[in-house]
Short mmCIF file of C-alpha atoms and ligand atoms in Angstrom, two decimals:
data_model
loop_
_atom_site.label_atom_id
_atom_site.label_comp_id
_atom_site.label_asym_id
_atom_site.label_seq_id
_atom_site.Cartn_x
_atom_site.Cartn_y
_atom_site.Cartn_z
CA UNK A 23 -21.38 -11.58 13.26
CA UNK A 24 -17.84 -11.87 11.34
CA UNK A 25 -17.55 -13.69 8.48
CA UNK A 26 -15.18 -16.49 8.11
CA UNK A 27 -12.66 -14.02 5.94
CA UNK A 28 -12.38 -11.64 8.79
CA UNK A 29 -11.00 -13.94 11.57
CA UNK A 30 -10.00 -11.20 14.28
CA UNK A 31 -8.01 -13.85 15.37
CA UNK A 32 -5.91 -15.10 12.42
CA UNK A 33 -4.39 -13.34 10.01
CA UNK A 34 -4.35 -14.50 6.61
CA UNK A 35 -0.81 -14.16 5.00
CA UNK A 36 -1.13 -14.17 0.96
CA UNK A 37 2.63 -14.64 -0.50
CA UNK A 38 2.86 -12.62 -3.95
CA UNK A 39 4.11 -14.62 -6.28
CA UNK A 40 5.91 -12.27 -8.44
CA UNK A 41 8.27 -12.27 -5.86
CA UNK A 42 9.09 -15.93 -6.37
CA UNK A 43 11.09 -17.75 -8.77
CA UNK A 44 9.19 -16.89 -12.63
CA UNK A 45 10.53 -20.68 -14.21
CA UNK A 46 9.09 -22.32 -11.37
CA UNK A 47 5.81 -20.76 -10.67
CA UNK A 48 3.24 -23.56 -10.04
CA UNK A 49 6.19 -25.17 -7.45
CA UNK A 50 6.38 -21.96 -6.02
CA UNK A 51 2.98 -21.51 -5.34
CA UNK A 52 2.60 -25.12 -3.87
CA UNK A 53 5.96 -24.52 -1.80
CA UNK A 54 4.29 -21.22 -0.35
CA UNK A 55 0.50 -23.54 0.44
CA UNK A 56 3.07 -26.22 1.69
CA UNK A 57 4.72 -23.58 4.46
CA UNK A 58 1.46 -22.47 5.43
CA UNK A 59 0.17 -19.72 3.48
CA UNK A 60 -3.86 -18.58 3.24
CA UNK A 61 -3.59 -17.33 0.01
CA UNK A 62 -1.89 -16.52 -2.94
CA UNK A 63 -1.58 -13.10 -4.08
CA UNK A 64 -1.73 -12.70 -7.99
CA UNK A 65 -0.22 -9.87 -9.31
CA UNK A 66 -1.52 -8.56 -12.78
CA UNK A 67 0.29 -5.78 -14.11
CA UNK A 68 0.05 -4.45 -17.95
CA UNK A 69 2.53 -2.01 -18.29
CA UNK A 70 0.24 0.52 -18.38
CA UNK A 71 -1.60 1.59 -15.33
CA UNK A 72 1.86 0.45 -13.65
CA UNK A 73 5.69 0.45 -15.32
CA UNK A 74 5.60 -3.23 -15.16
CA UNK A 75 4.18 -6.04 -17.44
CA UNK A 76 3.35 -9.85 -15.15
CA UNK A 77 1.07 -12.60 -16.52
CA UNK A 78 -1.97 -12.80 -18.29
CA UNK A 79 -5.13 -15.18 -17.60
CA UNK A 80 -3.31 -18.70 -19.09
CA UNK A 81 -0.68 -18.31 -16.65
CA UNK A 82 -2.81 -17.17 -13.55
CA UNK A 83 -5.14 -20.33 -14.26
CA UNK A 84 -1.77 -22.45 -13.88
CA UNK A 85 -1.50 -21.30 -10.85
CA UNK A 86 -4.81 -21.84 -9.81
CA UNK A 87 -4.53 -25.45 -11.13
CA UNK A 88 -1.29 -25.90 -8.70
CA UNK A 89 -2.89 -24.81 -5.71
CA UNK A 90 -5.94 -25.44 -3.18
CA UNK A 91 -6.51 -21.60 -1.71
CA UNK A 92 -7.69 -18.93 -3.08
CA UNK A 93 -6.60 -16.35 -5.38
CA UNK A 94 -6.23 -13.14 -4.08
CA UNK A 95 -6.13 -11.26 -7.82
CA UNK A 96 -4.94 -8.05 -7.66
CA UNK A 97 -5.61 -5.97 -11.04
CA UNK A 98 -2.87 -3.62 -11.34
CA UNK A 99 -4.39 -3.10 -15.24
CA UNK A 100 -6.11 0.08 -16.73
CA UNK A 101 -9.66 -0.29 -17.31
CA UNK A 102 -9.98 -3.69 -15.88
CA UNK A 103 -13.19 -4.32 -16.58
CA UNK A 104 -12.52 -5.60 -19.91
CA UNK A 105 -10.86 -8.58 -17.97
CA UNK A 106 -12.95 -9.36 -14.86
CA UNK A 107 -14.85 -12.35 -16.81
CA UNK A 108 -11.02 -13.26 -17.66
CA UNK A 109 -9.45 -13.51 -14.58
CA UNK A 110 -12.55 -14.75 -12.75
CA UNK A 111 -12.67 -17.75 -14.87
CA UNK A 112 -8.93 -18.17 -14.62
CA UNK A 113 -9.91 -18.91 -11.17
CA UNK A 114 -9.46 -15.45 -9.32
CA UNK A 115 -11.57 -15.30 -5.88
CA UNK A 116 -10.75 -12.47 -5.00
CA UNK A 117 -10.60 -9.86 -7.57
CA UNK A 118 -9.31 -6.02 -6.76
CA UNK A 119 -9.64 -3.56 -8.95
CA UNK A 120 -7.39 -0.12 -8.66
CA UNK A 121 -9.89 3.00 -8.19
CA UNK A 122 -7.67 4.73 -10.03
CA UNK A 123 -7.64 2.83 -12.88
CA UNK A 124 -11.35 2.66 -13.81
CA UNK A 125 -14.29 5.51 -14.20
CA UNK A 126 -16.69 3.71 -12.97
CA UNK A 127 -15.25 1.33 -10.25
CA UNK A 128 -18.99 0.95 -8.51
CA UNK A 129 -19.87 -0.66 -11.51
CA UNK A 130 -16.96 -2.60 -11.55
CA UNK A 131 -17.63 -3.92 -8.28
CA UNK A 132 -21.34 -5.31 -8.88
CA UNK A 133 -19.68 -6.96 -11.77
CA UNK A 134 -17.00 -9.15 -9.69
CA UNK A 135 -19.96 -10.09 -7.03
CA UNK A 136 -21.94 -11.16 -10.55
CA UNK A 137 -19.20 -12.86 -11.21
CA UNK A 138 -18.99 -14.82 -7.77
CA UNK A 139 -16.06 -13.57 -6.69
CA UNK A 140 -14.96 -11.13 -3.77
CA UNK A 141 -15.14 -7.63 -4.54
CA UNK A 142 -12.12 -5.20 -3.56
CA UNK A 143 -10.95 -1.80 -4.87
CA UNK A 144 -6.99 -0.93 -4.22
CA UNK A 145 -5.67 2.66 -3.37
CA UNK A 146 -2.58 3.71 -4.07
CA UNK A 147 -0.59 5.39 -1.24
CA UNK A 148 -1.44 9.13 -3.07
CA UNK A 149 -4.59 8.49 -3.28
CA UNK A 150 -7.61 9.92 -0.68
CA UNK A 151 -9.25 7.80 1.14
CA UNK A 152 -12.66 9.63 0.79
CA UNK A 153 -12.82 7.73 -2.32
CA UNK A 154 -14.31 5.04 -0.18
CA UNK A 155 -17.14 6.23 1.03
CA UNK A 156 -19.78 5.30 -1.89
CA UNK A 157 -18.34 1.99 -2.12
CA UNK A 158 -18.19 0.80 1.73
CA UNK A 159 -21.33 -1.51 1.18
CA UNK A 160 -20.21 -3.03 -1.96
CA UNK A 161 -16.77 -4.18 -0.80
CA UNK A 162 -15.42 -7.21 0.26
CA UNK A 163 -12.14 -6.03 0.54
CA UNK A 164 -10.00 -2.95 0.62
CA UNK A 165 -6.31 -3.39 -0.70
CA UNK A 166 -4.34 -0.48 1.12
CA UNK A 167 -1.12 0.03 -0.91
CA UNK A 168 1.75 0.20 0.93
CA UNK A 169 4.48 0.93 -1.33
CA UNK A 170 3.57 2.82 -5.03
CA UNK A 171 2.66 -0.80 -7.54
CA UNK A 172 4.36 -2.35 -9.74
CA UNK A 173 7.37 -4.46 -8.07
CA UNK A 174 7.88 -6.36 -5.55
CA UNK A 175 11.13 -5.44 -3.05
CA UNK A 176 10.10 -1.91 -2.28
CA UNK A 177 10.31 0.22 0.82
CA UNK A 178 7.06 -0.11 2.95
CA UNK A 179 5.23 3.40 3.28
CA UNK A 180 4.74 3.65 7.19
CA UNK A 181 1.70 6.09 6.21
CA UNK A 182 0.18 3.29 5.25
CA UNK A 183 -0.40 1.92 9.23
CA UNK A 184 -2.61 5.37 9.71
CA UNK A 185 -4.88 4.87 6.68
CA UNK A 186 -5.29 1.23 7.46
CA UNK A 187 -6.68 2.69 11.31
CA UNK A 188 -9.20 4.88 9.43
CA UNK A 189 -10.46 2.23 7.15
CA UNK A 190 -11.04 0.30 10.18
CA UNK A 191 -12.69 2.94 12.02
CA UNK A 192 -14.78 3.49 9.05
CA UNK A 193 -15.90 -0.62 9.01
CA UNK A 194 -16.67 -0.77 12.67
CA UNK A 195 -18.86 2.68 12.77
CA UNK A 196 -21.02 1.55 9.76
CA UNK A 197 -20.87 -2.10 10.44
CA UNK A 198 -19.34 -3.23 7.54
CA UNK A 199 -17.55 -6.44 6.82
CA UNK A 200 -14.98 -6.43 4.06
CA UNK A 201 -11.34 -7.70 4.95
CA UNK A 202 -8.54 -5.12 4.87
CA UNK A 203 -5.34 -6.22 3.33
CA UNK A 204 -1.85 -4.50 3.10
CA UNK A 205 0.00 -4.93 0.20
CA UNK A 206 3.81 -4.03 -0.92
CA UNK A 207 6.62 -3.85 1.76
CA UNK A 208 5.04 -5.77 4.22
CA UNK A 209 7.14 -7.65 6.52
CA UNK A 210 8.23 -8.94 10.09
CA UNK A 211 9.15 -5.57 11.19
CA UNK A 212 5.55 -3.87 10.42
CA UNK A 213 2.79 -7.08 10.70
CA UNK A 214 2.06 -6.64 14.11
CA UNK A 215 1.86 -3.00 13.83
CA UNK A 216 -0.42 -3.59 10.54
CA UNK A 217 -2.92 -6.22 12.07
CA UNK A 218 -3.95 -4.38 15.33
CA UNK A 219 -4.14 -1.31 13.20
CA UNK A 220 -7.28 -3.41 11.73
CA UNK A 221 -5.55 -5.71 8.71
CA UNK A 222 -6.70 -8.87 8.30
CA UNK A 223 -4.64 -9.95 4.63
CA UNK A 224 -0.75 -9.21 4.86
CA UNK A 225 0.32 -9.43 1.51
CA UNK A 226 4.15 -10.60 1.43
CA UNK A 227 6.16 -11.32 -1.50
CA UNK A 228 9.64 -10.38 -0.52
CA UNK A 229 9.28 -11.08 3.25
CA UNK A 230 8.12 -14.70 1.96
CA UNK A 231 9.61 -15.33 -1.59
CA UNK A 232 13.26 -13.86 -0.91
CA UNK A 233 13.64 -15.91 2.29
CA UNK A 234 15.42 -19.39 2.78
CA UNK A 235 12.66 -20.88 4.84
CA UNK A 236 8.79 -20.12 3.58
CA UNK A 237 7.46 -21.33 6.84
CA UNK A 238 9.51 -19.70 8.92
CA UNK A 239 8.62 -16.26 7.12
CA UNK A 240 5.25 -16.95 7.16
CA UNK A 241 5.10 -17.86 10.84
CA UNK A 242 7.10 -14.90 11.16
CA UNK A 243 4.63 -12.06 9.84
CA UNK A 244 1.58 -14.07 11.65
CA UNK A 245 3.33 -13.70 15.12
C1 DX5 B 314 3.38 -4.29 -5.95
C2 DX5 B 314 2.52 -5.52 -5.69
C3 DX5 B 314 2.84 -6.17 -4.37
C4 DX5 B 314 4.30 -6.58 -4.27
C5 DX5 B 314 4.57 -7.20 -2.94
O1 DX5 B 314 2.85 -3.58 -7.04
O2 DX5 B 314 1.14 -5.19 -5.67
O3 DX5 B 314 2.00 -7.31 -4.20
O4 DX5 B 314 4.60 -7.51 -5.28
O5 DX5 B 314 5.94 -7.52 -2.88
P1 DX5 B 314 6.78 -7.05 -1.59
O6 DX5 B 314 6.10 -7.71 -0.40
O7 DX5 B 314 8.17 -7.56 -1.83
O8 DX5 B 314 6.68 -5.55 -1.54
ZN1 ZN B 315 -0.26 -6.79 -5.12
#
């Protein structure tokens, strides 16, 4: 039985809003709901575990006080656990945690589901998928970088099509559930190629954010 996240029908395109306009962000956000998006896709960065510093919790729960979907958080932060509670109560739903960014990321996950939110773990392109294995009942999502983090406007990695097949393969052999999402890069030239290769969240900043016409671009990576 599929849960309602993993619609093998639909899928669900989450604009990343450090693509849009920074003085505007709670428009931005609406404009993106307004054209149709899912989701929004929050990206945290710290300047740390990537070159590039975003928004902390009081401007993420802005956000989630502009909008009526979810918040697809994605923690590009070192050691993130120090800010799970943080971002969950600054109204994250979804909250991802890099792999490579914690030592002990099964812990990290039991935490989010403690939390009530969704539980997903991000791999960067250079990073083995193997990792995976321990963790394949404890997800509810697997973020599948497509482009190394830390801006938006980057070159899509087409490796990234491949290791979105094996996740896939790996979810329907053991059963499994989560949602797989691409993130970085994404765009009209890849999302058909992405979603029968088993993605079900296209993350799209640039291909959304950088265009004239939101709904067009969104209707354009769901077709
Ligand atoms: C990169 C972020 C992505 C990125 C997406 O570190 O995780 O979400 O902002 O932007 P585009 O779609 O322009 O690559
Ligand atoms: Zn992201």
């Amino acid at each position: 039985m599929l849960t309602t996240e993993r619609d093998v029908d639909l899928v669900k395109i989450a604009p990343s809003i450090i693509a849009a306009d920074a003085g505007r962000l709670a428009e931005e956000a609406r404009a993106a709901v307004d054209s149709g998006a899912d989701m929004i896709h929050m990206d945290v960065m710290d300047g740390t575990f990537v070159p590039n510093i975003t928004f902390g919790p009081w401007i993420h729960k802005a956000i989630a006080d502009a909008v009526d979907v979810p918040l697809d958080t994605h923690l590009m932060v070192a050691d993130p656990d120090r800010y799970l509670e943080d971002y969950r109560q600054a109204g994250a739903e979804w909250l991802t945690v890099h792999i490579e960014a914690t030592i002990h990321v099964h812990r990290s996950l039991l935490r989010i589901r403690e939390l009530g939110a969704k539980a997903g773990v991000a791999l960067n392109p250079g990073t083995s998928l193997s990792v995976l294995e321990p963790l394949l009942p404890y997800l509810d999502q697997v973020l599948v970088m497509s482009v190394n983090p830390g801006f938006a406007g980057q070159a899509f990695i087409p490796e990234a099509v491949g290791r979105v097949e094996t996740v896939a393969g790996w979810r329907e052999q053991g059963g499994y559930n989560f949602v797989i999402s691409v993130d970085g890069g994404v765009g009209p030239g890849n999302a058909a190629q992405l979603r029968s290769a088993g993605a079900d969240f296209l993350v799209a900043g640039s291909s959304v954010y950088r265009q004239d016409d939101y709904a067009a671009a969104i209707n354009a990576l769901r077709s």
